[in-house]
XYZ file of N, CA and C in Angstrom:
792
model
N -32.677 -59.815 -45.859
C -32.787 -60.457 -43.782
C -33.227 -61.950 -43.547
N -33.101 -62.268 -42.560
C -33.309 -64.102 -42.466
C -33.827 -63.401 -40.992
N -34.309 -64.920 -40.714
C -34.684 -64.012 -38.750
C -35.264 -65.563 -38.420
N -34.477 -66.058 -37.951
C -34.820 -67.669 -36.654
C -35.002 -67.502 -35.827
N -36.119 -68.158 -35.348
C -37.031 -67.731 -33.881
C -37.412 -69.383 -34.152
N -36.937 -69.729 -32.110
C -37.241 -71.172 -32.153
C -38.850 -71.253 -31.911
N -39.051 -70.712 -31.054
C -40.368 -70.318 -30.592
C -41.358 -70.571 -31.922
N -41.566 -69.833 -32.491
C -42.258 -69.312 -34.162
C -42.402 -70.531 -34.171
N -40.828 -71.446 -34.486
C -40.681 -72.479 -35.174
C -41.432 -74.135 -34.649
N -41.746 -74.132 -33.194
C -42.231 -74.700 -31.823
C -43.651 -74.413 -32.372
N -44.356 -73.324 -32.356
C -45.359 -73.004 -32.450
C -46.857 -73.523 -34.357
N -45.818 -73.547 -35.365
C -45.875 -73.516 -36.342
C -46.189 -75.294 -36.682
N -44.872 -76.328 -36.020
C -45.230 -77.376 -35.698
C -45.939 -78.170 -35.037
N -46.484 -77.282 -34.005
C -46.782 -77.895 -34.131
C -48.793 -77.932 -34.348
N -48.715 -76.804 -35.046
C -50.537 -76.864 -35.118
C -50.567 -75.232 -34.934
N -49.969 -74.776 -33.665
C -50.652 -73.580 -33.209
C -51.185 -72.728 -34.218
N -51.825 -71.089 -33.616
C -52.056 -70.208 -34.303
C -50.117 -69.432 -33.621
N -49.508 -68.536 -34.473
C -48.210 -67.671 -34.238
C -48.713 -66.735 -32.880
N -48.186 -67.087 -31.964
C -48.079 -65.793 -31.122
C -47.214 -66.002 -30.398
N -46.708 -64.441 -30.034
C -45.222 -64.692 -29.185
C -45.192 -64.230 -27.386
N -44.427 -63.938 -27.084
C -44.110 -63.871 -25.284
C -43.191 -61.955 -25.483
N -43.029 -61.371 -24.759
C -42.334 -59.985 -24.791
C -41.758 -60.193 -23.200
N -40.398 -59.816 -23.163
C -40.524 -59.964 -21.658
C -39.986 -58.450 -21.886
N -40.472 -57.548 -19.919
C -39.879 -56.340 -20.370
C -39.459 -56.318 -18.907
N -38.223 -55.175 -18.907
C -36.632 -55.600 -18.414
C -36.750 -56.711 -17.421
N -36.810 -58.140 -18.108
C -36.818 -58.697 -17.227
C -35.186 -59.454 -17.387
N -35.219 -59.850 -15.349
C -33.711 -60.693 -15.484
C -33.873 -61.965 -16.381
N -34.561 -62.186 -16.905
C -34.364 -63.159 -17.627
C -34.056 -63.608 -18.491
N -33.379 -62.849 -18.713
C -33.224 -62.433 -20.710
C -31.902 -62.238 -20.267
N -30.390 -62.543 -20.950
C -29.722 -63.031 -20.622
C -28.511 -63.244 -21.700
N -27.512 -62.385 -21.852
C -26.167 -62.233 -23.310
C -27.081 -61.589 -24.348
N -27.423 -60.693 -24.089
C -28.375 -59.569 -24.929
C -26.979 -59.003 -26.050
N -27.588 -59.018 -27.054
C -26.714 -57.582 -27.799
C -27.069 -57.333 -28.964
N -27.096 -55.998 -28.974
C -27.629 -55.286 -29.808
C -26.781 -55.772 -31.270
N -28.007 -56.251 -32.499
C -27.097 -56.585 -33.408
C -27.528 -55.354 -34.822
N -28.704 -54.705 -34.770
C -29.502 -53.796 -35.453
C -29.851 -53.062 -35.111
N -30.328 -51.379 -35.852
C -31.532 -50.766 -35.637
C -32.471 -50.415 -36.639
N -33.622 -50.379 -37.094
C -34.225 -50.283 -37.840
C -35.355 -49.526 -37.510
N -35.734 -48.120 -36.746
C -35.833 -47.257 -36.669
C -36.181 -46.701 -35.071
N -36.652 -45.556 -35.128
C -36.502 -44.714 -33.845
C -37.233 -43.298 -33.864
N -38.166 -43.710 -32.345
C -38.742 -42.265 -32.512
C -37.886 -41.344 -32.073
N -38.381 -40.590 -31.649
C -37.633 -39.350 -30.902
C -38.006 -37.763 -30.729
N -38.095 -38.235 -28.968
C -38.568 -36.414 -28.744
C -37.555 -35.889 -28.119
N -36.850 -34.494 -28.653
C -35.960 -34.113 -27.662
C -36.206 -32.206 -27.629
N -35.455 -31.631 -26.711
C -35.642 -30.309 -26.391
C -34.521 -29.668 -27.089
N -35.139 -28.992 -28.635
C -34.720 -28.320 -29.280
C -35.122 -26.805 -28.788
N -34.231 -25.932 -29.356
C -34.478 -24.159 -28.926
C -34.834 -23.629 -30.206
N -34.506 -24.393 -31.223
C -34.682 -23.501 -32.177
C -35.053 -24.788 -33.635
N -34.933 -25.363 -33.465
C -34.827 -27.301 -34.484
C -35.988 -27.919 -33.921
N -36.509 -29.189 -35.221
C -37.234 -29.974 -34.550
C -37.043 -30.578 -33.151
N -38.113 -30.913 -32.359
C -38.618 -31.835 -31.043
C -38.968 -33.456 -30.781
N -39.591 -33.667 -32.120
C -40.182 -35.127 -32.492
C -40.042 -35.077 -33.833
N -39.289 -36.381 -34.234
C -38.956 -37.439 -35.506
C -39.041 -38.724 -35.475
N -39.305 -38.813 -36.701
C -39.548 -41.020 -36.809
C -37.734 -41.106 -37.991
N -36.979 -41.913 -37.506
C -35.655 -42.294 -38.630
C -35.859 -43.740 -39.423
N -34.781 -43.638 -39.897
C -34.997 -45.272 -39.962
C -34.122 -46.217 -39.160
N -33.594 -46.046 -37.719
C -32.929 -46.319 -37.801
C -31.089 -45.908 -37.237
N -31.175 -45.229 -38.166
C -29.375 -44.217 -38.931
C -29.355 -42.903 -37.668
N -30.342 -42.680 -37.051
C -30.760 -41.158 -36.243
C -30.629 -39.642 -37.467
N -30.773 -39.016 -36.746
C -31.604 -37.910 -37.824
C -30.316 -37.467 -38.943
N -30.306 -37.681 -39.604
C -29.119 -37.748 -40.995
C -29.635 -36.597 -41.869
N -29.244 -35.575 -42.644
C -30.016 -35.757 -43.571
C -30.981 -36.240 -44.747
N -31.745 -35.988 -45.019
C -32.491 -36.678 -45.655
C -33.007 -38.264 -45.301
N -32.985 -38.683 -44.162
C -33.307 -39.980 -43.357
C -33.904 -39.711 -42.280
N -34.929 -39.612 -42.466
C -35.734 -38.313 -41.053
C -36.666 -37.465 -41.162
N -38.235 -37.584 -40.962
C -38.831 -36.985 -40.817
C -39.450 -36.205 -39.780
N -39.795 -34.770 -39.455
C -39.637 -34.342 -38.143
C -40.882 -33.186 -37.713
N -40.999 -32.790 -36.533
C -42.144 -31.690 -36.140
C -41.565 -30.848 -35.278
N -42.007 -29.582 -34.821
C -41.288 -28.156 -34.313
C -42.048 -28.490 -32.860
N -42.188 -28.533 -31.777
C -43.045 -28.350 -31.389
C -43.261 -26.809 -30.309
N -42.186 -25.943 -30.233
C -41.815 -25.123 -29.267
C -40.152 -25.006 -29.251
N -40.026 -23.673 -28.051
C -38.392 -23.381 -28.094
C -39.122 -24.166 -26.255
N -37.234 -23.884 -25.952
C -37.562 -24.665 -24.223
C -38.079 -24.141 -23.396
N -38.399 -22.829 -23.063
C -39.463 -21.602 -22.615
C -40.698 -22.384 -22.360
N -40.667 -22.888 -23.912
C -42.259 -23.062 -24.912
C -42.929 -25.212 -23.769
N -41.475 -25.576 -23.788
C -41.310 -26.753 -23.280
C -41.054 -27.141 -22.352
N -40.423 -26.433 -21.071
C -39.786 -26.545 -20.481
C -41.443 -27.032 -19.297
N -40.559 -28.094 -18.598
C -41.790 -28.914 -17.894
C -43.298 -29.521 -17.612
N -43.125 -29.013 -19.255
C -44.963 -29.748 -19.916
C -44.671 -31.259 -20.031
N -45.815 -31.680 -20.076
C -45.953 -33.096 -19.690
C -46.415 -33.578 -21.604
N -46.084 -34.654 -21.782
C -46.324 -34.704 -23.342
C -46.693 -36.307 -22.929
N -48.059 -36.512 -23.837
C -48.680 -37.924 -24.123
C -48.092 -38.376 -25.702
N -47.558 -39.284 -25.594
C -46.951 -39.400 -26.335
C -47.313 -41.095 -26.595
N -47.641 -42.017 -27.939
C -47.691 -43.277 -28.283
C -46.807 -43.424 -30.102
N -46.409 -45.026 -29.854
C -45.856 -45.137 -30.741
C -46.879 -46.456 -31.459
N -47.164 -46.186 -32.485
C -48.862 -47.188 -32.715
C -47.624 -47.648 -34.527
N -47.549 -49.576 -34.634
C -47.025 -49.426 -35.276
C -47.694 -50.793 -35.489
N -48.103 -51.294 -36.668
C -49.028 -51.574 -37.634
C -48.612 -52.579 -38.898
N -49.116 -53.539 -38.635
C -48.095 -54.451 -39.538
C -47.956 -54.460 -40.844
N -47.535 -54.810 -41.728
C -47.673 -54.658 -42.847
C -47.774 -53.389 -43.515
N -48.072 -52.379 -42.977
C -48.027 -50.941 -42.929
C -47.156 -49.484 -42.460
N -46.870 -50.090 -41.456
C -46.104 -48.557 -41.103
C -46.252 -48.663 -39.274
N -45.607 -47.598 -39.102
C -45.953 -46.957 -37.399
C -45.942 -45.773 -37.777
N -46.846 -45.136 -36.411
C -47.134 -43.682 -36.507
C -46.907 -43.600 -34.742
N -45.656 -42.374 -35.161
C -44.938 -41.624 -33.735
C -46.511 -40.404 -33.143
N -47.071 -39.915 -32.098
C -47.882 -38.702 -32.092
C -47.939 -38.835 -30.924
N -47.454 -37.152 -30.108
C -47.575 -36.306 -28.494
C -48.420 -35.714 -28.940
N -49.354 -35.703 -27.598
C -49.517 -34.505 -27.434
C -49.299 -33.545 -25.954
N -49.504 -32.167 -26.405
C -49.293 -31.621 -25.064
C -49.989 -31.094 -24.119
N -50.062 -31.799 -23.117
C -51.043 -32.041 -22.116
C -51.813 -30.938 -21.300
N -50.767 -29.748 -21.764
C -51.512 -28.565 -21.403
C -52.652 -27.679 -22.788
N -52.525 -27.709 -23.487
C -52.835 -26.769 -24.606
C -53.983 -28.217 -25.112
N -53.937 -29.810 -24.851
C -54.388 -30.719 -26.537
C -54.130 -30.470 -27.266
N -53.012 -29.675 -27.961
C -52.673 -30.020 -29.380
C -51.833 -31.560 -29.549
N -52.886 -31.715 -30.630
C -51.773 -32.949 -31.066
C -50.538 -32.645 -32.362
N -50.134 -34.205 -32.333
C -49.383 -33.959 -33.324
C -48.785 -35.416 -34.249
N -48.591 -35.354 -35.224
C -48.644 -36.909 -35.622
C -47.402 -37.042 -36.652
N -46.346 -37.597 -36.550
C -45.659 -38.417 -37.294
C -45.468 -39.604 -38.427
N -45.968 -39.847 -39.565
C -46.355 -41.351 -39.994
C -45.479 -42.394 -40.673
N -44.967 -43.143 -41.018
C -43.717 -44.039 -41.650
C -44.627 -45.390 -42.436
N -44.968 -44.835 -43.420
C -45.232 -46.429 -43.841
C -46.385 -45.847 -45.463
N -47.326 -47.418 -45.102
C -48.197 -46.841 -46.086
C -49.429 -47.068 -45.482
N -50.516 -46.335 -44.877
C -51.983 -47.468 -44.491
C -53.274 -46.956 -45.151
N -53.386 -48.558 -45.490
C -55.480 -48.185 -45.290
C -56.174 -47.093 -44.746
N -56.081 -47.340 -43.605
C -56.721 -45.953 -42.764
C -56.065 -44.620 -43.097
N -57.351 -43.880 -42.919
C -56.825 -42.246 -43.106
C -56.521 -42.464 -41.842
N -55.126 -41.078 -42.053
C -54.124 -40.895 -40.703
C -54.453 -40.200 -39.926
N -54.686 -39.900 -38.578
C -54.869 -38.930 -37.828
C -55.219 -38.037 -37.836
N -55.986 -36.671 -37.183
C -55.611 -35.239 -37.279
C -54.900 -35.495 -36.568
N -54.225 -33.843 -37.149
C -52.755 -33.370 -36.718
C -51.504 -34.063 -37.393
N -51.578 -34.514 -38.155
C -50.575 -35.937 -38.748
C -49.381 -34.144 -39.429
N -48.830 -34.252 -39.111
C -47.967 -32.786 -39.696
C -47.026 -33.294 -41.252
N -45.971 -34.709 -40.757
C -45.521 -35.202 -42.116
C -45.799 -36.924 -42.108
N -46.014 -37.322 -43.243
C -46.138 -38.289 -43.839
C -45.638 -38.945 -44.524
N -44.674 -40.086 -44.958
C -43.912 -40.934 -45.738
C -43.830 -42.053 -45.939
N -44.233 -42.665 -47.138
C -43.729 -44.135 -47.415
C -42.280 -44.583 -46.756
N -41.912 -43.980 -47.419
C -40.440 -44.284 -46.791
C -39.251 -43.947 -46.517
N -38.186 -43.390 -45.728
C -36.837 -42.555 -45.086
C -35.515 -43.275 -45.970
N -35.314 -42.029 -46.708
C -33.933 -43.146 -47.695
C -34.585 -43.999 -48.845
N -35.504 -44.577 -48.664
C -35.579 -45.880 -49.296
C -36.231 -46.872 -48.811
N -35.885 -46.474 -47.032
C -36.574 -47.907 -46.483
C -38.019 -47.841 -46.093
N -39.110 -48.966 -46.058
C -40.259 -49.221 -45.391
C -39.956 -49.460 -43.808
N -40.531 -49.531 -43.738
C -40.640 -49.749 -42.139
C -40.947 -51.662 -41.490
N -40.667 -51.984 -42.622
C -40.986 -53.546 -42.093
C -40.057 -54.808 -42.437
N -38.935 -54.220 -41.941
C -38.030 -54.954 -41.741
C -37.352 -55.664 -39.984
N -36.902 -56.927 -39.744
C -37.668 -57.616 -38.378
C -36.994 -56.669 -37.389
N -37.480 -56.476 -36.822
C -36.660 -56.549 -35.444
C -37.809 -57.220 -34.131
N -36.921 -57.527 -32.793
C -37.215 -58.394 -31.663
C -37.350 -57.645 -30.215
N -36.532 -56.029 -30.634
C -36.338 -55.453 -29.466
C -37.394 -54.198 -29.424
N -37.732 -53.600 -28.715
C -37.988 -51.545 -28.493
C -37.810 -51.418 -27.163
N -36.463 -50.224 -27.972
C -35.450 -49.996 -27.081
C -35.769 -47.936 -26.093
N -35.817 -48.434 -24.565
C -36.506 -47.062 -24.424
C -35.365 -45.835 -23.495
N -34.917 -44.857 -23.761
C -34.253 -44.477 -23.745
C -33.923 -43.402 -23.269
N -33.429 -42.496 -22.403
C -33.795 -41.073 -21.448
C -32.046 -40.590 -21.127
N -31.710 -39.223 -21.944
C -30.819 -38.375 -21.888
C -31.312 -37.660 -21.638
N -30.161 -36.909 -20.462
C -30.055 -35.636 -20.241
C -28.858 -35.108 -19.193
N -27.823 -35.107 -20.250
C -26.155 -34.564 -19.976
C -25.978 -32.988 -20.034
N -26.960 -32.005 -20.769
C -27.082 -30.864 -21.018
C -27.183 -30.031 -19.344
N -26.215 -29.318 -19.750
C -26.311 -28.411 -17.630
C -27.320 -27.766 -18.146
N -27.709 -27.176 -17.208
C -28.752 -28.251 -16.267
C -30.368 -28.894 -17.862
N -29.922 -29.946 -16.826
C -31.656 -30.715 -18.014
C -32.417 -32.368 -16.766
N -33.244 -32.533 -17.251
C -34.012 -33.076 -16.904
C -34.814 -33.367 -17.260
N -34.904 -35.302 -17.759
C -35.398 -35.732 -18.418
C -36.616 -36.597 -17.855
N -38.466 -36.635 -17.475
C -38.487 -37.875 -16.311
C -39.469 -38.657 -17.687
N -40.243 -39.632 -17.086
C -40.906 -40.414 -18.451
C -41.873 -42.027 -16.887
N -43.013 -41.571 -17.690
C -43.883 -42.233 -16.866
C -45.072 -43.193 -17.465
N -45.685 -43.900 -16.852
C -47.183 -44.688 -17.231
C -46.790 -45.215 -18.247
N -46.132 -45.806 -18.475
C -45.629 -46.685 -20.002
C -46.391 -48.249 -20.596
N -46.780 -48.415 -21.091
C -47.321 -49.298 -20.722
C -47.308 -50.034 -23.033
N -47.513 -51.592 -22.432
C -47.205 -51.726 -24.278
C -48.092 -52.977 -24.189
N -48.977 -52.532 -25.367
C -50.321 -53.460 -25.527
C -49.526 -53.820 -26.820
N -50.649 -56.132 -27.410
C -50.806 -56.391 -28.307
C -51.606 -57.185 -27.952
N -52.098 -57.643 -28.893
C -53.472 -58.817 -29.244
C -53.039 -60.196 -29.624
N -50.930 -59.707 -30.540
C -51.192 -61.161 -30.355
C -49.452 -61.455 -29.222
N -49.507 -60.557 -28.885
C -48.348 -60.528 -27.867
C -49.066 -60.779 -26.314
N -47.862 -61.486 -24.987
C -48.535 -61.661 -24.067
C -47.231 -61.994 -23.460
N -47.379 -61.184 -22.245
C -45.870 -59.998 -21.371
C -45.752 -61.637 -20.856
N -44.841 -61.673 -20.420
C -44.467 -63.282 -19.995
C -43.634 -63.389 -18.622
N -42.775 -61.625 -18.284
C -42.363 -61.048 -17.049
C -42.030 -60.051 -16.955
N -42.189 -59.148 -16.102
C -41.460 -58.118 -15.274
C -43.148 -56.944 -15.567
N -42.614 -55.962 -15.976
C -43.491 -54.644 -16.282
C -42.301 -53.617 -16.602
N -42.458 -52.324 -17.449
C -42.425 -51.232 -17.757
C -42.350 -50.437 -16.255
N -40.350 -49.544 -16.462
C -41.038 -48.984 -14.662
C -41.146 -47.105 -15.253
N -41.238 -46.283 -14.450
C -41.643 -45.381 -14.305
C -40.441 -44.357 -13.724
N -39.314 -43.629 -14.644
C -38.337 -43.268 -14.685
C -38.293 -41.960 -13.346
N -37.373 -41.975 -12.436
C -37.107 -40.926 -11.397
C -36.150 -39.996 -12.607
N -35.879 -38.983 -11.876
C -35.680 -38.086 -12.559
C -34.322 -38.232 -13.375
N -34.083 -37.341 -14.235
C -32.367 -38.102 -14.975
C -31.958 -36.821 -14.903
N -30.454 -35.714 -14.461
C -30.340 -34.856 -14.561
C -28.458 -35.320 -14.587
N -27.905 -34.336 -15.273
C -26.782 -34.780 -15.649
C -26.493 -35.438 -14.890
N -26.360 -37.018 -15.743
C -25.479 -38.246 -15.234
C -24.134 -38.128 -15.449
N -23.302 -36.909 -15.605
C -22.259 -37.098 -15.974
C -21.673 -36.116 -14.653
N -22.312 -36.011 -13.677
C -21.823 -34.856 -12.989
C -22.029 -35.761 -10.951
N -21.328 -35.438 -10.412
C -21.652 -35.700 -8.863
C -23.146 -35.645 -8.351
N -24.201 -36.529 -7.948
C -25.061 -36.361 -7.719
C -25.853 -36.582 -8.443
N -25.841 -37.325 -9.558
C -27.054 -37.124 -10.006
C -26.872 -39.082 -11.540
N -27.600 -39.503 -12.073
C -28.904 -39.557 -11.151
C -29.242 -39.523 -10.376
N -30.227 -39.625 -9.332
C -30.106 -39.770 -7.862
C -30.360 -41.585 -8.164
N -30.155 -42.307 -6.692
C -30.809 -43.998 -6.650
C -31.917 -44.012 -7.492
N -31.658 -45.270 -8.329
C -33.125 -46.016 -8.931
C -34.027 -46.052 -10.277
N -32.959 -44.557 -10.573
C -33.524 -44.191 -12.217
C -32.565 -44.480 -13.090
N -33.353 -45.716 -13.762
C -32.889 -46.328 -15.202
C -33.084 -45.206 -16.599
N -32.150 -45.691 -17.180
C -31.550 -44.844 -17.996
C -32.252 -46.051 -19.866
N -32.427 -46.573 -19.375
C -32.554 -47.471 -20.371
C -33.230 -48.650 -20.159
N -34.862 -49.136 -21.095
C -36.008 -50.434 -20.861
C -35.490 -50.590 -22.218
N -36.068 -52.402 -21.542
C -36.364 -53.324 -23.489
C -37.649 -53.980 -23.031
N -38.230 -54.112 -23.725
C -39.251 -54.749 -24.367
C -38.640 -56.252 -25.411
N -38.221 -57.032 -25.105
C -38.080 -57.929 -25.705
C -38.619 -59.211 -26.031
N -38.842 -60.217 -27.592
C -39.757 -60.439 -27.518
C -39.312 -61.701 -28.266
N -39.666 -63.599 -28.363
C -39.509 -64.570 -29.251
C -40.138 -64.705 -30.050
N -39.970 -63.260 -31.550
C -41.219 -63.172 -32.840
C -40.869 -61.500 -32.874
N -41.331 -61.931 -34.318
C -40.427 -60.924 -35.009
C -41.711 -59.612 -34.398
N -41.499 -58.808 -34.040
C -42.458 -57.466 -33.912
C -43.216 -56.981 -35.434
N -42.169 -57.232 -36.418
C -43.130 -56.160 -37.135
C -43.576 -56.876 -37.930
N -43.928 -57.792 -36.995
C -45.067 -58.377 -37.784
C -46.657 -58.656 -37.003
N -46.448 -57.885 -35.876
C -47.276 -57.877 -34.933
C -48.456 -56.351 -34.872
N -49.567 -56.289 -34.784
C -49.941 -55.327 -34.246
C -49.864 -54.565 -32.568
N -49.186 -53.671 -32.358
C -48.575 -53.036 -31.035
C -48.281 -51.745 -30.992
N -48.882 -51.615 -29.756
C -48.758 -50.005 -29.494
C -47.856 -49.592 -27.595
N -46.828 -48.421 -27.765
C -46.107 -47.789 -26.853
C -46.736 -46.928 -26.132
N -46.986 -46.545 -24.730
C -47.942 -45.518 -24.961
C -47.365 -45.031 -23.569
N -46.996 -43.283 -23.148
C -46.392 -43.283 -21.594
C -46.702 -40.952 -21.939
N -45.847 -40.938 -20.876
C -45.564 -39.832 -20.775
C -44.816 -39.355 -20.755
N -44.040 -38.403 -20.962
C -42.638 -37.723 -20.684
C -42.572 -36.696 -20.140
N -41.597 -35.489 -19.508
C -41.759 -34.383 -19.023
C -39.869 -33.917 -19.807
N -39.590 -32.634 -20.241
C -38.341 -32.298 -19.757
C -37.930 -31.261 -19.701
N -36.689 -30.660 -19.286
C -36.519 -29.622 -18.298
C -35.103 -28.851 -18.995
N -34.907 -27.641 -19.512
C -33.037 -28.008 -19.788
C -32.944 -26.084 -20.231
N -32.157 -25.907 -20.028
C -32.089 -24.044 -20.291
C -30.723 -23.360 -21.407
N -30.670 -22.802 -22.150
C -29.732 -22.892 -22.612
C -29.776 -23.227 -24.543
N -28.858 -22.662 -25.072
C -28.809 -23.061 -26.304
C -27.712 -24.535 -26.950
N -27.740 -24.829 -27.924
C -27.189 -25.793 -28.546
C -27.303 -27.215 -27.623
N -26.608 -28.099 -27.846
C -26.376 -29.095 -27.130
C -27.896 -30.420 -27.060
N -28.626 -29.735 -28.216
C -30.307 -30.391 -28.801
C -30.093 -31.856 -28.364
N -29.214 -32.585 -28.263
C -29.349 -34.422 -28.557
C -29.016 -34.921 -27.385
N -28.702 -33.265 -26.382
C -28.410 -34.246 -24.912
C -29.640 -33.572 -24.066
N -30.817 -34.132 -24.387
C -31.815 -34.169 -24.078
C -33.006 -34.404 -24.324
N -33.244 -35.920 -24.349
C -34.031 -36.321 -25.346
C -34.311 -38.301 -25.100
N -35.947 -38.384 -25.441
C -36.358 -39.655 -25.030
C -36.424 -40.339 -27.002
N -36.063 -41.338 -26.760
C -35.802 -42.017 -27.213
C -36.417 -43.510 -27.320
N -37.558 -43.914 -28.635
C -38.166 -45.214 -28.565
C -37.357 -45.882 -29.936
N -36.719 -46.696 -29.536
C -35.853 -47.516 -30.546
C -36.203 -48.889 -31.007
N -36.706 -49.189 -32.385
C -36.665 -49.997 -32.751
C -35.235 -51.327 -32.899
N -34.747 -52.002 -32.776
C -33.804 -52.964 -32.502
C -34.087 -54.690 -32.979
N -32.519 -54.470 -33.882
C -32.662 -56.222 -33.714
C -32.198 -57.355 -32.710
N -31.865 -57.427 -32.415
C -30.962 -58.525 -31.097
C -30.512 -59.653 -30.539
N -29.769 -60.294 -30.723
C -29.530 -61.827 -30.084
C -29.561 -61.232 -28.668
N -30.353 -62.351 -27.937
C -30.465 -62.801 -25.917
C -30.960 -63.768 -25.789
N -30.585 -64.644 -24.190
C -31.830 -65.882 -24.635
C -32.482 -66.010 -23.077
N -33.203 -65.967 -23.441
C -33.864 -66.414 -21.626
C -34.174 -67.860 -20.554
N -33.816 -67.504 -19.504
C -33.577 -68.621 -18.766
C -34.337 -68.072 -17.653
N -35.159 -69.209 -17.196
C -35.134 -70.586 -17.850
C -36.116 -70.829 -19.227
N -36.209 -72.029 -19.421
C -37.045 -72.333 -20.633
C -38.485 -72.343 -20.051
N -39.326 -71.615 -20.731
C -41.065 -71.320 -21.022
C -40.905 -73.454 -20.829
N -42.457 -73.445 -20.005
C -43.132 -74.693 -19.737
C -42.785 -75.254 -21.450
N -43.272 -75.453 -21.870
C -43.759 -75.873 -23.812
C -42.249 -76.068 -23.865
N -41.721 -74.847 -24.800
C -39.926 -74.853 -24.668
C -39.851 -75.851 -24.447
N -39.543 -75.755 -23.090
C -38.924 -76.837 -22.034
C -38.627 -78.330 -22.440
N -39.748 -78.876 -22.477
C -40.534 -79.754 -22.767
C -39.442 -80.374 -24.109
N -39.594 -79.533 -25.242
C -38.582 -79.637 -26.263
C -37.869 -80.090 -26.686
N -36.730 -78.889 -25.742
C -35.531 -78.438 -25.266
C -34.663 -78.937 -24.425
N -35.314 -80.089 -23.563
C -35.260 -80.986 -22.441
C -32.867 -81.339 -22.834
N -32.978 -80.318 -22.060
C -31.446 -80.190 -21.265
C -30.738 -79.625 -21.775
N -31.454 -78.823 -22.510
C -30.269 -77.224 -23.449
C -29.950 -76.353 -22.618
N -30.890 -76.145 -21.502
C -30.827 -74.794 -20.838
C -31.073 -73.742 -21.553
N -31.918 -73.228 -22.359
C -31.444 -72.064 -22.479
C -32.716 -71.390 -23.660
N -32.963 -70.732 -24.391
C -34.152 -70.655 -25.193
C -33.476 -70.217 -26.040
N -33.278 -69.838 -26.804
C -31.738 -68.881 -28.017
C -32.983 -68.491 -28.778
N -32.666 -67.031 -28.991
C -33.390 -66.330 -29.787
C -32.725 -64.863 -30.835
N -32.527 -65.743 -31.953
C -31.577 -64.948 -32.157
C -31.377 -64.456 -33.824
N -30.776 -63.084 -34.480
C -31.258 -62.174 -35.863
C -30.042 -62.420 -36.426
N -29.937 -62.936 -37.988
C -29.117 -62.501 -38.897
C -29.013 -62.150 -39.682
N -28.359 -61.924 -40.382
C -28.774 -60.974 -41.569
C -27.998 -62.392 -42.251
N -29.111 -61.724 -43.831
C -29.173 -63.301 -45.099
C -27.199 -62.743 -45.683
């Protein structure tokens, strides 16, 4: 896989230390096209099966994910979980969920880590179906789904932090209630189903952390994938308009900063 990122090339050419930008739900991101998926952390409300999982980008198919059960729907309904996805460059990612009612903490880890894993790690693997968590990606996508009748999924207090990446524009949003978006009257105005963090750098080469809170509600059996919150690591092509000042000087007359990814 080959990554072509103009901003990184500019930094190297000028002798600057590699650093990059992220755009959070930014209107400056245009012509966004997803080209691949390299990993996912997911919370879903299941009455009888797993509720949190890590997979290598192709979903929770047999042999391609690790998981942990957090309880049945009665135990999970309206419970607020603090969550975090911690990505350590060159090592892997850790998905953590903490039940705010009981303070019980659960972790899933994918990769090979130099430091001991946090207490509460229920499952840890070096690879998922042969894939290590070191493939290139430049987007983190947050997706809420509540199609089960009835169901809700809410999210709040989202924060993205990284020592090497600067927020260039906008912010992450607290989500209004998502309830039966396929039925009349919902979701309510202003609800955000998808949020994106895009970068002009390869995010697999940086340490970063995404944190927040999620709360779900549903009744009945079946349809486990219809009430969920997914943090996906994506490859994408996009453009940033207008150019940042430094890049604008180097690319005078082009009008856009292109960030493209392609497979070798």
